[in-house]
Short mmCIF file of C-alpha atoms in Angstrom, two decimals:
data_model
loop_
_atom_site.label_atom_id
_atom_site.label_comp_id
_atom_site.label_asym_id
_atom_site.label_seq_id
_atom_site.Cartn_x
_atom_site.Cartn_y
_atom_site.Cartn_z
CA UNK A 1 96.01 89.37 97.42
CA UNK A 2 98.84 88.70 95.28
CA UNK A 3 101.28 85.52 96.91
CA UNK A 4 104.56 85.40 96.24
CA UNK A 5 107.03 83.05 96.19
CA UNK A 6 110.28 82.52 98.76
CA UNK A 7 112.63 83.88 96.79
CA UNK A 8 110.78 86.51 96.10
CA UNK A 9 109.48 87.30 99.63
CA UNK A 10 113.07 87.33 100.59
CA UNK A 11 114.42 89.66 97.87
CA UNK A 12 111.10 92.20 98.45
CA UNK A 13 112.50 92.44 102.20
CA UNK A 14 116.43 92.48 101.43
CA UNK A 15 116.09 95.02 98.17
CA UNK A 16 114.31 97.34 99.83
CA UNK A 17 116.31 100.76 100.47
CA UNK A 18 119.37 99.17 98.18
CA UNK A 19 120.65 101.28 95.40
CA UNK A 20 119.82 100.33 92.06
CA UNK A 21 122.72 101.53 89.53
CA UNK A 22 125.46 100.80 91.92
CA UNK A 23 126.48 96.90 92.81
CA UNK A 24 127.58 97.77 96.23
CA UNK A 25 129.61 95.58 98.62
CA UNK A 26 126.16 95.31 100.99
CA UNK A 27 124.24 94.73 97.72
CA UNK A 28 126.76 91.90 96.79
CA UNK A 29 126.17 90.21 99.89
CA UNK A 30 122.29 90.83 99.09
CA UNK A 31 122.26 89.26 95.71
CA UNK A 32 124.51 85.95 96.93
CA UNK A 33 121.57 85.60 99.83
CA UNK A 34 118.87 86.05 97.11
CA UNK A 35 120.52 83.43 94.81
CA UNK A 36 120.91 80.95 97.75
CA UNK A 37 116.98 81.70 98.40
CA UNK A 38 116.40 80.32 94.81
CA UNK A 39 118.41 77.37 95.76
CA UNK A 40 116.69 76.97 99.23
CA UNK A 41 113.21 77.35 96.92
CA UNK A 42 113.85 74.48 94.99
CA UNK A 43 115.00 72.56 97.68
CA UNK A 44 111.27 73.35 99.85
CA UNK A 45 109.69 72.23 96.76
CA UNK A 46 111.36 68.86 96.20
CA UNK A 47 110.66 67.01 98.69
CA UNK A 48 113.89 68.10 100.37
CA UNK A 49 115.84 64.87 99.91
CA UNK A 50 119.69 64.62 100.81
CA UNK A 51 121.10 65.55 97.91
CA UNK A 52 119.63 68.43 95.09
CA UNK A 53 119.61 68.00 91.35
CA UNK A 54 119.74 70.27 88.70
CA UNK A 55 119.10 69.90 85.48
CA UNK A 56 119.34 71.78 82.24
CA UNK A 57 115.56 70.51 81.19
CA UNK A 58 114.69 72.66 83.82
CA UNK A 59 115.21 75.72 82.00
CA UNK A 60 112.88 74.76 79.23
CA UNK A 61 110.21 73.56 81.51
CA UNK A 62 107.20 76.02 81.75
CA UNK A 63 106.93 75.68 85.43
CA UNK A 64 110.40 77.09 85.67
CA UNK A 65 110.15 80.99 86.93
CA UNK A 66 112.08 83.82 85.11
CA UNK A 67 113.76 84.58 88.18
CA UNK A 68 115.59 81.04 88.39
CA UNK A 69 116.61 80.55 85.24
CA UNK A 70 119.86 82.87 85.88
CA UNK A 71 120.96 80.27 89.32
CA UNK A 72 120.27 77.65 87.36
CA UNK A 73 122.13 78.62 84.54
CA UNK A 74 125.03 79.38 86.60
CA UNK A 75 125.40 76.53 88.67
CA UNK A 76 124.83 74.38 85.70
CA UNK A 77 127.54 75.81 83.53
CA UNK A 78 128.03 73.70 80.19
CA UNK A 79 126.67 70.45 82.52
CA UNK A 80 123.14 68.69 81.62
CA UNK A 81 122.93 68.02 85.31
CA UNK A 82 124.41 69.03 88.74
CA UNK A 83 123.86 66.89 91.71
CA UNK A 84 125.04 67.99 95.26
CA UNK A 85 123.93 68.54 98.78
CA UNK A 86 122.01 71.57 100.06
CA UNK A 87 125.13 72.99 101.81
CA UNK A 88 127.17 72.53 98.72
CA UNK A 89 124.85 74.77 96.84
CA UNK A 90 124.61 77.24 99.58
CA UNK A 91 128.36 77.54 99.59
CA UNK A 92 128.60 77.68 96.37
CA UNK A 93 126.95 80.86 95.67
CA UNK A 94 129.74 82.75 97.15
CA UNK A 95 131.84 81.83 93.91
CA UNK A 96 128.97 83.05 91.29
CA UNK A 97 130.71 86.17 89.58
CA UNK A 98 129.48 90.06 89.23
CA UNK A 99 128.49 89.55 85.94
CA UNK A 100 126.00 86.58 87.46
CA UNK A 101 125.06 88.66 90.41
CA UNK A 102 123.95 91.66 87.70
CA UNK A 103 121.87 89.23 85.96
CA UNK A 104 119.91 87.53 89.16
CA UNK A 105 119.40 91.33 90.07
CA UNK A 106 117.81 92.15 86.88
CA UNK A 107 115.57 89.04 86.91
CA UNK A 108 114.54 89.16 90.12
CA UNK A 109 114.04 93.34 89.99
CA UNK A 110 112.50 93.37 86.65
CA UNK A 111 109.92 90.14 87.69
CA UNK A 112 108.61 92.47 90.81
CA UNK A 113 108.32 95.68 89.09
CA UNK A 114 106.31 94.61 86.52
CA UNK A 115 103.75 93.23 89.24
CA UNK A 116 104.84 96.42 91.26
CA UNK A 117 105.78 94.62 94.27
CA UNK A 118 109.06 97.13 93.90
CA UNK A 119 109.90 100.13 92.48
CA UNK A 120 112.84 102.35 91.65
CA UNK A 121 112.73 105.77 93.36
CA UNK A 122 115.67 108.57 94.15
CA UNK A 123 116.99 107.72 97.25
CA UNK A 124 116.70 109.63 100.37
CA UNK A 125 120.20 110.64 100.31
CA UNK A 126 119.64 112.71 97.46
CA UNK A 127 117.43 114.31 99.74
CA UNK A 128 119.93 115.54 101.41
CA UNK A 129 121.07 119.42 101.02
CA UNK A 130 124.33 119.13 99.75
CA UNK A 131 123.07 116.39 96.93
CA UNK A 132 120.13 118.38 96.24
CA UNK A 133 121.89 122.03 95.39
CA UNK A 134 124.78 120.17 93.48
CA UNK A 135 121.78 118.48 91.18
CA UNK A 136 122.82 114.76 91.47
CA UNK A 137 120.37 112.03 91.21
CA UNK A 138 121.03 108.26 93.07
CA UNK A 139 118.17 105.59 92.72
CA UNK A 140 117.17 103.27 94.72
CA UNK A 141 114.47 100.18 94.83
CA UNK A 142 111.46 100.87 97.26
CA UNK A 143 109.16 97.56 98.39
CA UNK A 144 105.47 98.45 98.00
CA UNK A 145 104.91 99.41 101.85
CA UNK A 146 101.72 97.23 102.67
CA UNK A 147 103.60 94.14 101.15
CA UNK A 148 106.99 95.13 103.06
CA UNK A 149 104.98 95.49 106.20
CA UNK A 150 102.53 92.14 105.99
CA UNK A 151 105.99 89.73 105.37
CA UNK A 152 108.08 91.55 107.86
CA UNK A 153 105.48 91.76 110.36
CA UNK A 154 104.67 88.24 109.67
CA UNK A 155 107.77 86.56 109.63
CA UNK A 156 108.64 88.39 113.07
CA UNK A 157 105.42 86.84 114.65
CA UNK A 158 106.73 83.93 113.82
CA UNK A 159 110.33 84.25 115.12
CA UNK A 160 108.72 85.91 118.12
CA UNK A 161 106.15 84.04 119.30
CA UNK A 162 106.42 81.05 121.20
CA UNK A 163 105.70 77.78 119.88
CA UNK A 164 105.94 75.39 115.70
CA UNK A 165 107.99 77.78 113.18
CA UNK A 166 107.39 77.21 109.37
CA UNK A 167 110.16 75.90 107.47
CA UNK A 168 109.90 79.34 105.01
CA UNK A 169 110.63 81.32 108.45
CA UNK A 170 113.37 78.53 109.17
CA UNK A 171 114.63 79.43 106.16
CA UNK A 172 114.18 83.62 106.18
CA UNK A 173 115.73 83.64 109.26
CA UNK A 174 119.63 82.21 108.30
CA UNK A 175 118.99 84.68 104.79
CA UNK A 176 118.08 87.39 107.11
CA UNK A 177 121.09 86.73 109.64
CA UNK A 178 123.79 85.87 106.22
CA UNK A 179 122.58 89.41 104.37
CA UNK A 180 122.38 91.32 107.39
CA UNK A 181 119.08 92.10 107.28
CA UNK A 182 118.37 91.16 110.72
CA UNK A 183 119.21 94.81 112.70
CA UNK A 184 116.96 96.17 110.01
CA UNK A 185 113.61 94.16 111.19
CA UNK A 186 114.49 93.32 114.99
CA UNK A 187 115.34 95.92 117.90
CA UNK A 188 118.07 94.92 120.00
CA UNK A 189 116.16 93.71 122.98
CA UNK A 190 114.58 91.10 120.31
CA UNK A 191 118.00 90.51 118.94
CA UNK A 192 118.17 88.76 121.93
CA UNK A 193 115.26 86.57 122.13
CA UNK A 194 116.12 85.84 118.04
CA UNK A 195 119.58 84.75 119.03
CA UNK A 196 117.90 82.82 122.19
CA UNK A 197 114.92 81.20 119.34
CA UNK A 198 118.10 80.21 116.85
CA UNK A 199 120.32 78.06 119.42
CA UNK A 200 116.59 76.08 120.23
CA UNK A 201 115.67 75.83 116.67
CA UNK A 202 119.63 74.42 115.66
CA UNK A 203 118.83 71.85 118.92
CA UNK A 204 116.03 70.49 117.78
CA UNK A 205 115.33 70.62 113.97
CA UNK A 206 117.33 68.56 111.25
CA UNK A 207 117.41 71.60 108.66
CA UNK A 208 118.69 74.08 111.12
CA UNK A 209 121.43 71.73 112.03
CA UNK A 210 121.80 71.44 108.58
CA UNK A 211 121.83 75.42 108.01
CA UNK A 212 122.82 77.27 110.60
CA UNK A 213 126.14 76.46 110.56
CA UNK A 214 126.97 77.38 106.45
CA UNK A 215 128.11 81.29 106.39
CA UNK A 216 128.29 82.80 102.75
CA UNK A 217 130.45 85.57 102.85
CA UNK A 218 134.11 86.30 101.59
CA UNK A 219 136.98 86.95 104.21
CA UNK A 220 137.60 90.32 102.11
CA UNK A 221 133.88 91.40 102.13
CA UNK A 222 132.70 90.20 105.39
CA UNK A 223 136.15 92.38 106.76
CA UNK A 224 134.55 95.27 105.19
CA UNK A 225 131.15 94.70 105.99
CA UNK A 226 132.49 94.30 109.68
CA UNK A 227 134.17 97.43 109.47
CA UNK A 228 131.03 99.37 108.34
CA UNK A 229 128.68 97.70 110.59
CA UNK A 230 131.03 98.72 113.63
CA UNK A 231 131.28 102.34 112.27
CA UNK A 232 127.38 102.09 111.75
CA UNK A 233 127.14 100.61 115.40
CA UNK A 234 129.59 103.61 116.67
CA UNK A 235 127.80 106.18 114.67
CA UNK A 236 124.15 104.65 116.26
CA UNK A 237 125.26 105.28 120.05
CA UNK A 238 125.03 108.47 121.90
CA UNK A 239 128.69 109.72 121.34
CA UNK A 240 128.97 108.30 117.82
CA UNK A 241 125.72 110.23 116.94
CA UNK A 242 127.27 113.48 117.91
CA UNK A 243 129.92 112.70 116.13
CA UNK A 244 128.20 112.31 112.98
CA UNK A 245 126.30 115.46 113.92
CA UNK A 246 129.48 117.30 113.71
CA UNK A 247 131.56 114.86 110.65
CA UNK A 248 128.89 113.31 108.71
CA UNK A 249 130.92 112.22 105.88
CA UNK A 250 131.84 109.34 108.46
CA UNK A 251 128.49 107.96 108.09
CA UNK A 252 126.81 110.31 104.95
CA UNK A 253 123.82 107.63 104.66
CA UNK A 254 123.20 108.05 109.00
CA UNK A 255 123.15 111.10 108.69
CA UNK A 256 120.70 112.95 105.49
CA UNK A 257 120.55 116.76 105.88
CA UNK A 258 117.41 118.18 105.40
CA UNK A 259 117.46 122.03 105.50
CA UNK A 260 114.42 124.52 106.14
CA UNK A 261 113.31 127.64 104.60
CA UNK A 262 113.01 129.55 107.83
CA UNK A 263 115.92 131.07 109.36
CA UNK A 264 115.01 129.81 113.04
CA UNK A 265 112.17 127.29 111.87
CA UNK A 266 109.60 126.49 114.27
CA UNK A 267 109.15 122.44 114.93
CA UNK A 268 105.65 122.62 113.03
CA UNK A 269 107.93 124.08 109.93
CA UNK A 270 110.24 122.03 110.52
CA UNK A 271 108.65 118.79 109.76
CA UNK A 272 106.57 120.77 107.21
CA UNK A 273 110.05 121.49 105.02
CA UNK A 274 110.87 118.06 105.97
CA UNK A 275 107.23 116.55 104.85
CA UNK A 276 107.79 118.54 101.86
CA UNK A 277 111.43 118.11 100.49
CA UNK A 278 110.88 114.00 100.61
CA UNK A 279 107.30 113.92 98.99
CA UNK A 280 109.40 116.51 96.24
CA UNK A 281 111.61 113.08 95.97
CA UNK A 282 108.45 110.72 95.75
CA UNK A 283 109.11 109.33 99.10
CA UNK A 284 106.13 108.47 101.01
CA UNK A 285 106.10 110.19 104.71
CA UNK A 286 103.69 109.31 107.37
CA UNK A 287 104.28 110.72 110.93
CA UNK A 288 104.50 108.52 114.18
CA UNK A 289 105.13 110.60 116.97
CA UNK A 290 105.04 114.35 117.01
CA UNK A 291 107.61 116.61 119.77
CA UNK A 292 110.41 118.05 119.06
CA UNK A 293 111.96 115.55 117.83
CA UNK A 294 109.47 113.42 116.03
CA UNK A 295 109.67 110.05 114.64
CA UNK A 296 108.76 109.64 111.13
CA UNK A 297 108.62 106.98 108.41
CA UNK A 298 109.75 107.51 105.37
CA UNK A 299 108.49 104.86 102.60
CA UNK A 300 109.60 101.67 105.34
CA UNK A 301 111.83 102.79 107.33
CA UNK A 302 111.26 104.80 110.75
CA UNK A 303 113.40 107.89 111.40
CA UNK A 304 113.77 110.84 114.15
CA UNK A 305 114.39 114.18 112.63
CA UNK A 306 116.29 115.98 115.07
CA UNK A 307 117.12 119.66 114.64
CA UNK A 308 120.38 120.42 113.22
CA UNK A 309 122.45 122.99 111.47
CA UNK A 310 125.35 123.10 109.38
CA UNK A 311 127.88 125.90 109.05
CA UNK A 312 128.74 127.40 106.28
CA UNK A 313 129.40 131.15 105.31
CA UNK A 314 125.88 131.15 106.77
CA UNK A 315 124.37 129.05 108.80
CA UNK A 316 122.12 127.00 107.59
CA UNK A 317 119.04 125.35 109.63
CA UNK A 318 117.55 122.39 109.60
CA UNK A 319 116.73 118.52 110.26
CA UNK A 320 119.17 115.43 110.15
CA UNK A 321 117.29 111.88 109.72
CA UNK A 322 118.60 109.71 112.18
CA UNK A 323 117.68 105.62 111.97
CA UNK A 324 115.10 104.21 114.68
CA UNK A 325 114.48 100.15 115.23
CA UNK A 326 111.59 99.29 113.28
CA UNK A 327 109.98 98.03 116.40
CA UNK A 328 108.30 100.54 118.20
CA UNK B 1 108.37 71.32 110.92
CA UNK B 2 105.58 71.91 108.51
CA UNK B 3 105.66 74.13 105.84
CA UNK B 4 103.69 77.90 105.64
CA UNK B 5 100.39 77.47 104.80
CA UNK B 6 99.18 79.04 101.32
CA UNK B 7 96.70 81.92 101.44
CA UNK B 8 93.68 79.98 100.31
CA UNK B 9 94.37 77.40 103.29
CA UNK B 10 94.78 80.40 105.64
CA UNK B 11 91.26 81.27 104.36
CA UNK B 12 89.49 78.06 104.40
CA UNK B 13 90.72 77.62 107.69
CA UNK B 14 88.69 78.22 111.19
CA UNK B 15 91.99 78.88 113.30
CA UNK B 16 94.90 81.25 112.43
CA UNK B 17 97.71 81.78 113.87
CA UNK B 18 99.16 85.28 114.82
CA UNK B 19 101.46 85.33 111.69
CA UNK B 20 98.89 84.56 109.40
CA UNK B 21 96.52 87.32 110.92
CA UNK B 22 99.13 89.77 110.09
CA UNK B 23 99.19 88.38 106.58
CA UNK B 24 95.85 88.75 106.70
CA UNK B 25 95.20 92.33 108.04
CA UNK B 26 98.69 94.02 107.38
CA UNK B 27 98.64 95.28 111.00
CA UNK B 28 101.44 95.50 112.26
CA UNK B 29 102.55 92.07 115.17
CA UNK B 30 103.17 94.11 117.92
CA UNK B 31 100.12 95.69 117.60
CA UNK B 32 97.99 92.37 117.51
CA UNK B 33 99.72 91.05 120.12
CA UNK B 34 99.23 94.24 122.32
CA UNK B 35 95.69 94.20 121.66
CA UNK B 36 95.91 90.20 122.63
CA UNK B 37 97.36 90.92 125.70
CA UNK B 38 94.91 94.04 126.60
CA UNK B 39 91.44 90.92 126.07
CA UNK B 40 90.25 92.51 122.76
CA UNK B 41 91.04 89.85 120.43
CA UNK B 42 89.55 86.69 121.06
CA UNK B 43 91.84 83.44 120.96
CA UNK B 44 92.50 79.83 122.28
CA UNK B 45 95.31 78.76 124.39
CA UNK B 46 96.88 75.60 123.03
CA UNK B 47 98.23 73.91 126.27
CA UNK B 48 100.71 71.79 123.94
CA UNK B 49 102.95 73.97 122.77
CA UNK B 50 101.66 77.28 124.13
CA UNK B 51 100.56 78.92 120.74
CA UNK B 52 97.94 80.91 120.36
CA UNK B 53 94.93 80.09 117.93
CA UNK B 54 92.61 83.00 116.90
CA UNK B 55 89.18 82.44 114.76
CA UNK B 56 89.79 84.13 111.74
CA UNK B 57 86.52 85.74 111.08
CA UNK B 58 85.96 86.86 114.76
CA UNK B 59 89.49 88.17 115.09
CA UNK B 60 89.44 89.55 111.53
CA UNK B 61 86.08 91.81 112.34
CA UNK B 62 87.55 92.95 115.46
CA UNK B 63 90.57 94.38 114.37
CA UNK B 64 88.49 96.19 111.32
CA UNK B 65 85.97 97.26 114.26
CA UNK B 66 89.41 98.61 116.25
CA UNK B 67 90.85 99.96 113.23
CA UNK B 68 87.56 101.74 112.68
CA UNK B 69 87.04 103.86 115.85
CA UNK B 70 91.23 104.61 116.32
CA UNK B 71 90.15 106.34 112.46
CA UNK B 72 87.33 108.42 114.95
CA UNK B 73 89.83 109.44 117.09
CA UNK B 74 88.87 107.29 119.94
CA UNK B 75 92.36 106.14 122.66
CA UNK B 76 92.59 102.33 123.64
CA UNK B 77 91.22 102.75 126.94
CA UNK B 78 87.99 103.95 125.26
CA UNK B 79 88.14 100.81 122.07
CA UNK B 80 88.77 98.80 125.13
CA UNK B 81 84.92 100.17 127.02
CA UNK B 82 82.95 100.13 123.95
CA UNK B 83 84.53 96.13 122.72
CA UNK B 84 83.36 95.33 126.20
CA UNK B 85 80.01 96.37 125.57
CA UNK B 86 78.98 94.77 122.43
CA UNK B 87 80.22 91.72 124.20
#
C-alpha cells in the first residue's frame, strides 16, 4: 500500500473533480490550501517549534520532495533564509501569485500522476448533451477511487468518532473548512457535529487555538465564492432544484443533461444510456440504489439521475445528474 | 495530541482504531461503524476517553468474511445469523 504524504493526502482529496486547463476561482482557493498544506508539512515534521525556518539549502537537500520545492521557492524569494511563525506562513500564501499557483499545481499534479494516485479525465460536464453534440472537450483530474475513499473515509472516522484526534486530521480539518471541501465529504446533519467537534478541539488544543482562527481567502474571491456557494445552496433545495430543472445555465455543473435514445425510455434504459454515455467518457459508474430515481456514483462522487427532458424543436428525453451527500 | 500513526505501526500493532481500519480495509466508516453497532465486529471499550479499540487481525478477517457472503448475495440479517454461529 502506497503512503503518502500530508500534502499530498490533502491535494488527492481537494483536486479531485477540479478542472485541469482552467485556473478557476474554486481552484485558486484549492491551490493556496494545498500550498499552506506544504507549509503545515514542514511544520509536523520539525518538531513544531514557535517559529518556522526556511532555508534555501533546503532545496538542494535530497530529502526535499519535488512538490515543495515550488513553496519554498516562493516564500524564499532572493532570501537564504526566512524565519516566521506558523500563522505568518499560513497568511502568507494568500499573496503567492498565479504564476506560483500554476507551478505548485503542476508539481503537485505531475508527482501523483506519475504514481497514478490522479489522473486527468473529460469531465462529466462534457457529458452533458449540449457539450457532447457541439464536440467540446473539458478535462478534469480524477483521484484513484480506492485511495479517495480510504483517506476520506478515514479522516471522517476520525472527525466523527468520539475521543484523541491526530494532529494530520487537526490539520485536514481547517484545509478542508479554508478550501471548502468540507460540504463535499460531510452531510449536513454531520456538519453539525463537525462544527460541534471544532469549537472542543479550539478549547482544548494549543494548535487549534493556534489555527482555527487564520482564514486564507481574499475579500474579492471569498465574495464570489460566497455568491456561488449560496446559488449552489439555492440550486440544492427543493425549489432551487426545479429551478435549475427548468434554467440550468444558473447552475450548468448541478445540473449535467444526459439524454436517451428512446423516445419515452423505460427506467432500466434509462440508466442503461446513462451507464453508457459516462463509461463513453471514461468515467467509472457503479450503481447504489436502483428506483426510479436511482442513486449512482460516478468515479467519487454520488449522484441521483432523475428523469428529465429538455425542449427543443423536439423534445428530447432524458436524465439530469443531480449531487447527493457523500454520506449515505 | 499525537501524531497519525505510519502504516507499518498500524500493522505491527495489536489494537486499531476505527480510522486506521478503514485505512486498512477501504470500507467505507459508516459501514464499520454500522456493523460495530449491529455486534459483528469485535472491539474494546476504552472507559478513558470512550474510543473504541478493535484487534486488527480479528476485525480485519471479519470484515473480509462480511464482505465475502454480501458478494453471495446474502442481507445483514442473514451475515448477522451465520457470524453468530461460528462464534
Amino acid at each position: 500500500m502506497n503512503e503518502f504524504s500530508f500534502a499530498q493526502n490533502f491535494s488527492i482529496i481537494a483536486l479531485n473533480t477540479q478542472r485541469s486547463l482552467l485556473l478557476s476561482n474554486e481552484k485558486r482557493v484549492i491551490l493556496r490550501c494545498i500550498a499552506a498544506a506544504v507549509i503545515l508539512e514542514i511544520y509536523l515534521n520539525n518538531k513544531q517549534d514557535e517559529t518556522l525556518t526556511l532555508e534555501k539549502k533546503d532545496l538542494v537537500r535530497s530529502s526535499i520532495e519535488i512538490y515543495q520545492i515550488p513553496v519554498l521557492n516562493a516564500f524564499l524569494g532572493k532570501n537564504e533564509t526566512v524565519s516566521h511563525t506558523l500563522p505568518y506562513f499560513l497568511a502568507e500564501v494568500t499573496k503567492l501569485s498565479r504564476k506560483v499557483l500554476k507551478e505548485i499545481e503542476q508539481a503537485f499534479a505531475g508527482s501523483l500522476k506519475e504514481v497514478k494516485a490522479i489522473e486527468e479525465i473529460e469531465a462529466l460536464l462534457g457529458c452533458d448533451y449540449l457539450y457532447v453534440s457541439a464536440g467540446i472537450t473539458i478535462k478534469e483530474y480524477r483521484s484513484r477511487a480506492d485511495l479517495y475513499t480510504r483517506l476520506t473515509e478515514s479522516l471522517r472516522a476520525e472527525i466523527l468518532e468520539e475521543g484523541e484526534m491526530t494532529e494530520e486530521a487537526l490539520l485536514m480539518l481547517w484545509l478542508l473548512r479554508e478550501s471548502g471541501c468540507l460540504h463535499d465529504l460531510f452531510s449536513k446533519e454531520e456538519l453539525k457535529r463537525v462544527a460541534a467537534r471544532s469549537i472542543e478541539l479550539f478549547n482544548r488544543h494549543p494548535l487549534a487555538k493556534k489555527l482555527f482562527p487564520i482564514f486564507i481567502h481574499r475579500i474579492s474571491e471569498m465574495g464570489i465564492k460566497n455568491f456561488l456557494k449560496l446559488k449552489k445552496e439555492i440550486m440544492s433545495m427543493p425549489t432551487g432544484t426545479g429551478i435549475a430543472f427548468v434554467f440550468p445555465a444558473i447552475e450548468r455543473t448541478e445540473s449535467v443533461f444526459i439524454d436517451t435514445e428512446e423516445f419515452f425510455p423505460s427506467k432500466e434504459t434509462r440508466l442503461h444510456d446513462v451507464k453508457a454515455r459516462l463509461e463513453s467518457h471514461g468515467h467509472h459508474f457503479s450503481i447504489i440504489r436502483n428506483g426510479a430515481v436511482p442513486l449512482i456514483k460516478v468515479d467519487n462522487t454520488l449522484y441521483e439521475a432523475v428523469p428529465s427532458f429538455i425542449n427543443y424543436e423536439v423534445v428530447i428525453h432524458g436524465v439530469r445528474l443531480r449531487r447527493y451527500p457523500l454520506s449515505l | 495530541m499525537s501524531r497519525q500513526r505510519s502504516m507499518e505501526k498500524i500493522l505491527a500493532s495489536e489494537f486499531v482504531s476505527i480510522g486506521e481500519l478503514v485505512r486498512l480495509t477501504g470500507s467505507r466508516y459508516s459501514t464499520l461503524k454500522f456493523y460495530t453497532e449491529e455486534g459483528m465486529l469485535p472491539f474494546e471499550q476504552e472507559s478513558e476517553n470512550l474510543t473504541r479499540r478493535f484487534p486488527r487481525e480479528k476485525a480485519i478477517a471479519k470484515i473480509e468474511e462480511i464482505k465475502k457472503l454480501k458478494n453471495q448475495g446474502l442481507s445483514i440479517p442473514e451475515i448477522k445469523m451465520i457470524l453468530a454461529k461460528n462464534l
